[in-house]
Amino acid sequence: MAGGDSVEARDGLWERFGAALYEPFLRRGERRGLADRRGELLRCVRGRVVEIGAGTGLNVAHYPATAEVVLTEPVPAMYRRLEKRVAGRAGMRLVQAPADALPMADASVDTVVSTLVLCTVPDVDRVLAELARVLRPGGRLLFCEHVRAEDPKLARRQARLAGPWAAFAQGCRCDRDTVALLKQRFHIEEMSTARWRGMPSVVHPLIIGTATA
């Protein structure tokens, strides 16, 4: 389930419906551990920070008070909710932009944050190439993503339900091998696995970690 990143920023009925249900649908998973994982991951941000697919802003409360963050989100319905969450917070700027076309110069960003986004973007490699472009040498990608299961039985279930799940979850692919895709563009420094408790089994497998281009 991603933070709202898509190819087009269309403000249709389905997008508005998805934005309205996004946080209620994730609430149980947030309470059962994901909110804590966000906080632990975002303590590692440094320098100029860009978050892709920020959605309704579930990461906002977890950034250090001193962090300077650009939050990007392409979907208008999500963006409006993000605006309300960020209102009055110092050090945060919003940009309506997709993850594969960031309005940042080459090698100008110290930290990129991606939480539950790479499952939804249509072309993951294009997005990862864009993140590598904007990161400075030594800059880091911080990620928390649900991925294809290592367990064969669950992986088969993910493959079987990938189509219906994508239709329900606004393009989210529950069977995406994000680890392999990351390794094509990035060097993974640290990575742990976890279970996304409180959510359907097809999105249970999580990876959390850091990578450099």
PDB file of C-alpha atoms in Angstrom:
ATOM      1  CA  MET A   1       0.000   0.000   0.000  1.00  0.00           C
ATOM      2  CA  ALA A   2       1.791   3.071  -1.158  1.00  0.00           C
ATOM      3  CA  GLY A   3       1.919   6.692  -0.208  1.00  0.00           C
ATOM      4  CA  GLY A   4      -0.063   7.761  -3.232  1.00  0.00           C
ATOM      5  CA  ASP A   5       2.555   7.913  -5.989  1.00  0.00           C
ATOM      6  CA  SER A   6       1.176   7.414  -9.552  1.00  0.00           C
ATOM      7  CA  VAL A   7       1.994   8.227 -13.176  1.00  0.00           C
ATOM      8  CA  GLU A   8      -0.647  10.926 -13.458  1.00  0.00           C
ATOM      9  CA  ALA A   9      -1.883  13.453 -10.918  1.00  0.00           C
ATOM     10  CA  ARG A  10      -5.560  12.956 -11.667  1.00  0.00           C
ATOM     11  CA  ASP A  11      -8.143  14.247  -9.230  1.00  0.00           C
ATOM     12  CA  GLY A  12     -10.859  11.693 -10.000  1.00  0.00           C
ATOM     13  CA  LEU A  13     -13.470  10.123  -7.777  1.00  0.00           C
ATOM     14  CA  TRP A  14     -11.385   6.986  -7.189  1.00  0.00           C
ATOM     15  CA  GLU A  15      -8.390   9.085  -6.097  1.00  0.00           C
ATOM     16  CA  ARG A  16     -10.544  11.042  -3.642  1.00  0.00           C
ATOM     17  CA  PHE A  17     -12.062   7.821  -2.333  1.00  0.00           C
ATOM     18  CA  GLY A  18      -8.612   6.287  -1.880  1.00  0.00           C
ATOM     19  CA  ALA A  19      -7.281   9.352  -0.082  1.00  0.00           C
ATOM     20  CA  ALA A  20     -10.237   9.331   2.307  1.00  0.00           C
ATOM     21  CA  LEU A  21      -9.815   5.639   3.170  1.00  0.00           C
ATOM     22  CA  TYR A  22      -6.024   5.545   3.235  1.00  0.00           C
ATOM     23  CA  GLU A  23      -5.433   6.324   6.900  1.00  0.00           C
ATOM     24  CA  PRO A  24      -8.440   4.408   8.279  1.00  0.00           C
ATOM     25  CA  PHE A  25      -7.304   1.335   6.336  1.00  0.00           C
ATOM     26  CA  LEU A  26      -3.735   1.605   7.662  1.00  0.00           C
ATOM     27  CA  ARG A  27      -4.680   2.542  11.234  1.00  0.00           C
ATOM     28  CA  ARG A  28      -4.471  -0.940  12.727  1.00  0.00           C
ATOM     29  CA  GLY A  29      -1.108  -1.581  11.083  1.00  0.00           C
ATOM     30  CA  GLU A  30       0.214   1.748  12.375  1.00  0.00           C
ATOM     31  CA  ARG A  31      -0.852   0.922  15.914  1.00  0.00           C
ATOM     32  CA  ARG A  32       0.643  -2.556  15.732  1.00  0.00           C
ATOM     33  CA  GLY A  33       4.159  -1.444  14.952  1.00  0.00           C
ATOM     34  CA  LEU A  34       4.508   0.460  11.708  1.00  0.00           C
ATOM     35  CA  ALA A  35       4.362   3.892  13.352  1.00  0.00           C
ATOM     36  CA  ASP A  36       7.280   2.863  15.576  1.00  0.00           C
ATOM     37  CA  ARG A  37       9.212   1.636  12.537  1.00  0.00           C
ATOM     38  CA  ARG A  38       8.663   4.984  10.809  1.00  0.00           C
ATOM     39  CA  GLY A  39      10.046   6.794  13.835  1.00  0.00           C
ATOM     40  CA  GLU A  40      13.107   4.584  14.086  1.00  0.00           C
ATOM     41  CA  LEU A  41      13.875   4.953  10.372  1.00  0.00           C
ATOM     42  CA  LEU A  42      13.410   8.722  10.236  1.00  0.00           C
ATOM     43  CA  ARG A  43      15.762   9.370  13.119  1.00  0.00           C
ATOM     44  CA  CYS A  44      18.473   8.598  10.531  1.00  0.00           C
ATOM     45  CA  VAL A  45      17.711  11.531   8.224  1.00  0.00           C
ATOM     46  CA  ARG A  46      20.402  14.155   7.709  1.00  0.00           C
ATOM     47  CA  GLY A  47      21.004  17.199   5.543  1.00  0.00           C
ATOM     48  CA  ARG A  48      18.568  18.070   2.776  1.00  0.00           C
ATOM     49  CA  VAL A  49      15.736  15.530   2.868  1.00  0.00           C
ATOM     50  CA  VAL A  50      13.238  14.615   0.144  1.00  0.00           C
ATOM     51  CA  GLU A  51      10.354  12.233   0.767  1.00  0.00           C
ATOM     52  CA  ILE A  52       8.680  10.666  -2.259  1.00  0.00           C
ATOM     53  CA  GLY A  53       5.001   9.707  -2.334  1.00  0.00           C
ATOM     54  CA  ALA A  54       4.332  11.354   1.012  1.00  0.00           C
ATOM     55  CA  GLY A  55       0.615  10.581   0.750  1.00  0.00           C
ATOM     56  CA  THR A  56      -1.401  12.047   3.611  1.00  0.00           C
ATOM     57  CA  GLY A  57       1.729  12.646   5.694  1.00  0.00           C
ATOM     58  CA  LEU A  58       1.946   9.710   8.083  1.00  0.00           C
ATOM     59  CA  ASN A  59       5.708  10.292   8.335  1.00  0.00           C
ATOM     60  CA  VAL A  60       5.436  13.975   9.227  1.00  0.00           C
ATOM     61  CA  ALA A  61       5.231  13.561  13.010  1.00  0.00           C
ATOM     62  CA  HIS A  62       8.288  11.287  13.028  1.00  0.00           C
ATOM     63  CA  TYR A  63      10.842  13.670  11.512  1.00  0.00           C
ATOM     64  CA  PRO A  64      13.293  15.315  13.930  1.00  0.00           C
ATOM     65  CA  ALA A  65      12.207  18.853  14.788  1.00  0.00           C
ATOM     66  CA  THR A  66      15.335  20.268  13.120  1.00  0.00           C
ATOM     67  CA  ALA A  67      14.888  18.388   9.828  1.00  0.00           C
ATOM     68  CA  GLU A  68      14.493  20.348   6.584  1.00  0.00           C
ATOM     69  CA  VAL A  69      12.192  18.225   4.441  1.00  0.00           C
ATOM     70  CA  VAL A  70      10.674  18.508   0.965  1.00  0.00           C
ATOM     71  CA  LEU A  71       7.561  16.326   0.799  1.00  0.00           C
ATOM     72  CA  THR A  72       6.522  15.281  -2.704  1.00  0.00           C
ATOM     73  CA  GLU A  73       3.119  13.854  -3.647  1.00  0.00           C
ATOM     74  CA  PRO A  74       1.535  13.725  -7.123  1.00  0.00           C
ATOM     75  CA  VAL A  75      -2.117  12.921  -6.370  1.00  0.00           C
ATOM     76  CA  PRO A  76      -4.206  16.064  -5.668  1.00  0.00           C
ATOM     77  CA  ALA A  77      -6.553  14.362  -3.191  1.00  0.00           C
ATOM     78  CA  MET A  78      -3.607  13.088  -1.153  1.00  0.00           C
ATOM     79  CA  TYR A  79      -1.770  16.389  -1.537  1.00  0.00           C
ATOM     80  CA  ARG A  80      -4.653  18.377  -0.011  1.00  0.00           C
ATOM     81  CA  ARG A  81      -4.659  16.148   3.071  1.00  0.00           C
ATOM     82  CA  LEU A  82      -0.886  16.447   3.282  1.00  0.00           C
ATOM     83  CA  GLU A  83      -1.177  20.241   3.182  1.00  0.00           C
ATOM     84  CA  LYS A  84      -3.474  20.193   6.211  1.00  0.00           C
ATOM     85  CA  ARG A  85      -1.107  17.960   8.177  1.00  0.00           C
ATOM     86  CA  VAL A  86       1.946  20.085   7.422  1.00  0.00           C
ATOM     87  CA  ALA A  87       0.256  23.456   8.017  1.00  0.00           C
ATOM     88  CA  GLY A  88       2.180  25.458  10.610  1.00  0.00           C
ATOM     89  CA  ARG A  89       5.149  23.102  10.766  1.00  0.00           C
ATOM     90  CA  ALA A  90       8.536  24.751  10.283  1.00  0.00           C
ATOM     91  CA  GLY A  91      11.122  23.203   7.992  1.00  0.00           C
ATOM     92  CA  MET A  92       8.670  21.413   5.689  1.00  0.00           C
ATOM     93  CA  ARG A  93       7.911  22.272   2.071  1.00  0.00           C
ATOM     94  CA  LEU A  94       5.425  20.567  -0.226  1.00  0.00           C
ATOM     95  CA  VAL A  95       5.831  19.876  -3.931  1.00  0.00           C
ATOM     96  CA  GLN A  96       3.241  18.223  -6.157  1.00  0.00           C
ATOM     97  CA  ALA A  97       5.463  15.931  -8.224  1.00  0.00           C
ATOM     98  CA  PRO A  98       5.815  12.232  -9.076  1.00  0.00           C
ATOM     99  CA  ALA A  99       8.775  10.212  -7.845  1.00  0.00           C
ATOM    100  CA  ASP A 100      10.158   9.721 -11.345  1.00  0.00           C
ATOM    101  CA  ALA A 101      10.359  13.458 -12.121  1.00  0.00           C
ATOM    102  CA  LEU A 102      11.601  15.279  -9.038  1.00  0.00           C
ATOM    103  CA  PRO A 103      12.168  19.043  -9.377  1.00  0.00           C
ATOM    104  CA  MET A 104      15.629  18.860  -7.819  1.00  0.00           C
ATOM    105  CA  ALA A 105      19.053  19.360  -9.341  1.00  0.00           C
ATOM    106  CA  ASP A 106      21.504  16.503  -9.815  1.00  0.00           C
ATOM    107  CA  ALA A 107      23.406  15.518  -6.654  1.00  0.00           C
ATOM    108  CA  SER A 108      21.522  18.025  -4.486  1.00  0.00           C
ATOM    109  CA  VAL A 109      19.878  15.820  -1.829  1.00  0.00           C
ATOM    110  CA  ASP A 110      21.420  14.144   1.228  1.00  0.00           C
ATOM    111  CA  THR A 111      18.547  11.805   2.174  1.00  0.00           C
ATOM    112  CA  VAL A 112      15.643  10.360   0.224  1.00  0.00           C
ATOM    113  CA  VAL A 113      12.792   8.723   2.160  1.00  0.00           C
ATOM    114  CA  SER A 114      10.526   6.077   0.629  1.00  0.00           C
ATOM    115  CA  THR A 115       7.913   4.390   2.803  1.00  0.00           C
ATOM    116  CA  LEU A 116       5.324   2.146   1.131  1.00  0.00           C
ATOM    117  CA  VAL A 117       5.825   3.833  -2.243  1.00  0.00           C
ATOM    118  CA  LEU A 118       7.857   1.487  -4.460  1.00  0.00           C
ATOM    119  CA  CYS A 119       5.004  -1.029  -4.460  1.00  0.00           C
ATOM    120  CA  THR A 120       2.795   1.384  -6.394  1.00  0.00           C
ATOM    121  CA  VAL A 121       4.943   3.246  -8.923  1.00  0.00           C
ATOM    122  CA  PRO A 122       4.489   1.752 -12.424  1.00  0.00           C
ATOM    123  CA  ASP A 123       8.210   1.823 -13.302  1.00  0.00           C
ATOM    124  CA  VAL A 124      10.342   1.167 -10.232  1.00  0.00           C
ATOM    125  CA  ASP A 125      13.661   1.289 -12.076  1.00  0.00           C
ATOM    126  CA  ARG A 126      12.827   4.710 -13.490  1.00  0.00           C
ATOM    127  CA  VAL A 127      12.029   5.960  -9.988  1.00  0.00           C
ATOM    128  CA  LEU A 128      15.212   4.491  -8.518  1.00  0.00           C
ATOM    129  CA  ALA A 129      17.253   6.066 -11.315  1.00  0.00           C
ATOM    130  CA  GLU A 130      15.692   9.414 -10.429  1.00  0.00           C
ATOM    131  CA  LEU A 131      16.534   8.964  -6.746  1.00  0.00           C
ATOM    132  CA  ALA A 132      20.124   8.091  -7.647  1.00  0.00           C
ATOM    133  CA  ARG A 133      20.260  11.224  -9.802  1.00  0.00           C
ATOM    134  CA  VAL A 134      19.243  13.644  -7.042  1.00  0.00           C
ATOM    135  CA  LEU A 135      21.316  12.046  -4.264  1.00  0.00           C
ATOM    136  CA  ARG A 136      24.725  13.504  -3.527  1.00  0.00           C
ATOM    137  CA  PRO A 137      27.730  11.149  -3.390  1.00  0.00           C
ATOM    138  CA  GLY A 138      27.404   9.424  -0.043  1.00  0.00           C
ATOM    139  CA  GLY A 139      23.718  10.348   0.219  1.00  0.00           C
ATOM    140  CA  ARG A 140      21.323   7.695   1.443  1.00  0.00           C
ATOM    141  CA  LEU A 141      17.959   6.222   0.597  1.00  0.00           C
ATOM    142  CA  LEU A 142      15.927   5.277   3.675  1.00  0.00           C
ATOM    143  CA  PHE A 143      13.238   2.733   2.854  1.00  0.00           C
ATOM    144  CA  CYS A 144      10.398   0.825   4.445  1.00  0.00           C
ATOM    145  CA  GLU A 145       8.506  -1.215   1.850  1.00  0.00           C
ATOM    146  CA  HIS A 146       6.330  -4.288   1.675  1.00  0.00           C
ATOM    147  CA  VAL A 147       7.716  -6.863  -0.738  1.00  0.00           C
ATOM    148  CA  ARG A 148       7.302 -10.255  -2.344  1.00  0.00           C
ATOM    149  CA  ALA A 149       7.500 -12.984   0.273  1.00  0.00           C
ATOM    150  CA  GLU A 150      10.418 -15.365   0.591  1.00  0.00           C
ATOM    151  CA  ASP A 151       8.008 -18.025   1.811  1.00  0.00           C
ATOM    152  CA  PRO A 152       6.886 -19.892  -1.344  1.00  0.00           C
ATOM    153  CA  LYS A 153       3.324 -20.441  -0.143  1.00  0.00           C
ATOM    154  CA  LEU A 154       2.768 -16.752   0.623  1.00  0.00           C
ATOM    155  CA  ALA A 155       4.543 -15.727  -2.603  1.00  0.00           C
ATOM    156  CA  ARG A 156       2.101 -17.883  -4.588  1.00  0.00           C
ATOM    157  CA  ARG A 157      -0.823 -16.263  -2.782  1.00  0.00           C
ATOM    158  CA  GLN A 158       0.590 -12.813  -3.547  1.00  0.00           C
ATOM    159  CA  ALA A 159       0.920 -13.697  -7.235  1.00  0.00           C
ATOM    160  CA  ARG A 160      -2.623 -15.067  -7.335  1.00  0.00           C
ATOM    161  CA  LEU A 161      -4.111 -11.986  -5.665  1.00  0.00           C
ATOM    162  CA  ALA A 162      -1.851  -9.339  -7.246  1.00  0.00           C
ATOM    163  CA  GLY A 163      -4.464  -8.206  -9.772  1.00  0.00           C
ATOM    164  CA  PRO A 164      -7.432  -7.875  -7.393  1.00  0.00           C
ATOM    165  CA  TRP A 165      -5.218  -6.247  -4.757  1.00  0.00           C
ATOM    166  CA  ALA A 166      -3.891  -3.694  -7.250  1.00  0.00           C
ATOM    167  CA  ALA A 167      -7.450  -2.837  -8.312  1.00  0.00           C
ATOM    168  CA  PHE A 168      -8.467  -2.329  -4.685  1.00  0.00           C
ATOM    169  CA  ALA A 169      -5.284  -0.585  -3.496  1.00  0.00           C
ATOM    170  CA  GLN A 170      -4.881   1.948  -6.318  1.00  0.00           C
ATOM    171  CA  GLY A 171      -2.158   0.138  -8.219  1.00  0.00           C
ATOM    172  CA  CYS A 172      -0.228  -1.333  -5.304  1.00  0.00           C
ATOM    173  CA  ARG A 173       1.615  -4.521  -6.288  1.00  0.00           C
ATOM    174  CA  CYS A 174       1.776  -6.990  -3.419  1.00  0.00           C
ATOM    175  CA  ASP A 175       4.094  -9.349  -5.349  1.00  0.00           C
ATOM    176  CA  ARG A 176       6.853  -6.916  -6.340  1.00  0.00           C
ATOM    177  CA  ASP A 177      10.453  -8.094  -5.805  1.00  0.00           C
ATOM    178  CA  THR A 178      11.613  -4.719  -4.515  1.00  0.00           C
ATOM    179  CA  VAL A 179      14.823  -6.072  -3.002  1.00  0.00           C
ATOM    180  CA  ALA A 180      16.110  -7.243  -6.394  1.00  0.00           C
ATOM    181  CA  LEU A 181      15.103  -3.942  -8.003  1.00  0.00           C
ATOM    182  CA  LEU A 182      16.870  -1.934  -5.296  1.00  0.00           C
ATOM    183  CA  LYS A 183      20.060  -3.925  -5.773  1.00  0.00           C
ATOM    184  CA  GLN A 184      20.155  -3.012  -9.473  1.00  0.00           C
ATOM    185  CA  ARG A 185      20.580   0.696  -8.660  1.00  0.00           C
ATOM    186  CA  PHE A 186      21.753   0.882  -5.045  1.00  0.00           C
ATOM    187  CA  HIS A 187      24.131  -0.673  -2.568  1.00  0.00           C
ATOM    188  CA  ILE A 188      22.108  -1.808   0.435  1.00  0.00           C
ATOM    189  CA  GLU A 189      23.997  -0.818   3.592  1.00  0.00           C
ATOM    190  CA  GLU A 190      21.604  -2.221   6.167  1.00  0.00           C
ATOM    191  CA  MET A 191      18.335  -4.102   5.835  1.00  0.00           C
ATOM    192  CA  SER A 192      16.067  -5.888   8.253  1.00  0.00           C
ATOM    193  CA  THR A 193      12.856  -7.792   7.629  1.00  0.00           C
ATOM    194  CA  ALA A 194       9.653  -7.568   9.598  1.00  0.00           C
ATOM    195  CA  ARG A 195       5.965  -8.417   9.505  1.00  0.00           C
ATOM    196  CA  TRP A 196       3.399  -5.712   8.842  1.00  0.00           C
ATOM    197  CA  ARG A 197       1.056  -6.714  11.618  1.00  0.00           C
ATOM    198  CA  GLY A 198      -2.583  -5.727  11.459  1.00  0.00           C
ATOM    199  CA  MET A 199      -2.715  -5.850   7.650  1.00  0.00           C
ATOM    200  CA  PRO A 200      -3.753  -8.486   5.073  1.00  0.00           C
ATOM    201  CA  SER A 201      -1.249 -11.323   4.691  1.00  0.00           C
ATOM    202  CA  VAL A 202      -0.324 -10.386   1.100  1.00  0.00           C
ATOM    203  CA  VAL A 203       1.441  -7.265   2.403  1.00  0.00           C
ATOM    204  CA  HIS A 204       2.913  -8.760   5.582  1.00  0.00           C
ATOM    205  CA  PRO A 205       6.584  -9.011   4.449  1.00  0.00           C
ATOM    206  CA  LEU A 206       8.432  -5.736   5.104  1.00  0.00           C
ATOM    207  CA  ILE A 207      11.972  -4.570   4.464  1.00  0.00           C
ATOM    208  CA  ILE A 208      13.444  -1.608   6.376  1.00  0.00           C
ATOM    209  CA  GLY A 209      16.870  -0.195   5.736  1.00  0.00           C
ATOM    210  CA  THR A 210      19.322   2.205   4.123  1.00  0.00           C
ATOM    211  CA  ALA A 211      21.062   2.223   0.759  1.00  0.00           C
ATOM    212  CA  THR A 212      23.530   4.336  -1.199  1.00  0.00           C
ATOM    213  CA  ALA A 213      23.636   4.901  -4.957  1.00  0.00           C
TER     214      ALA A 213
END
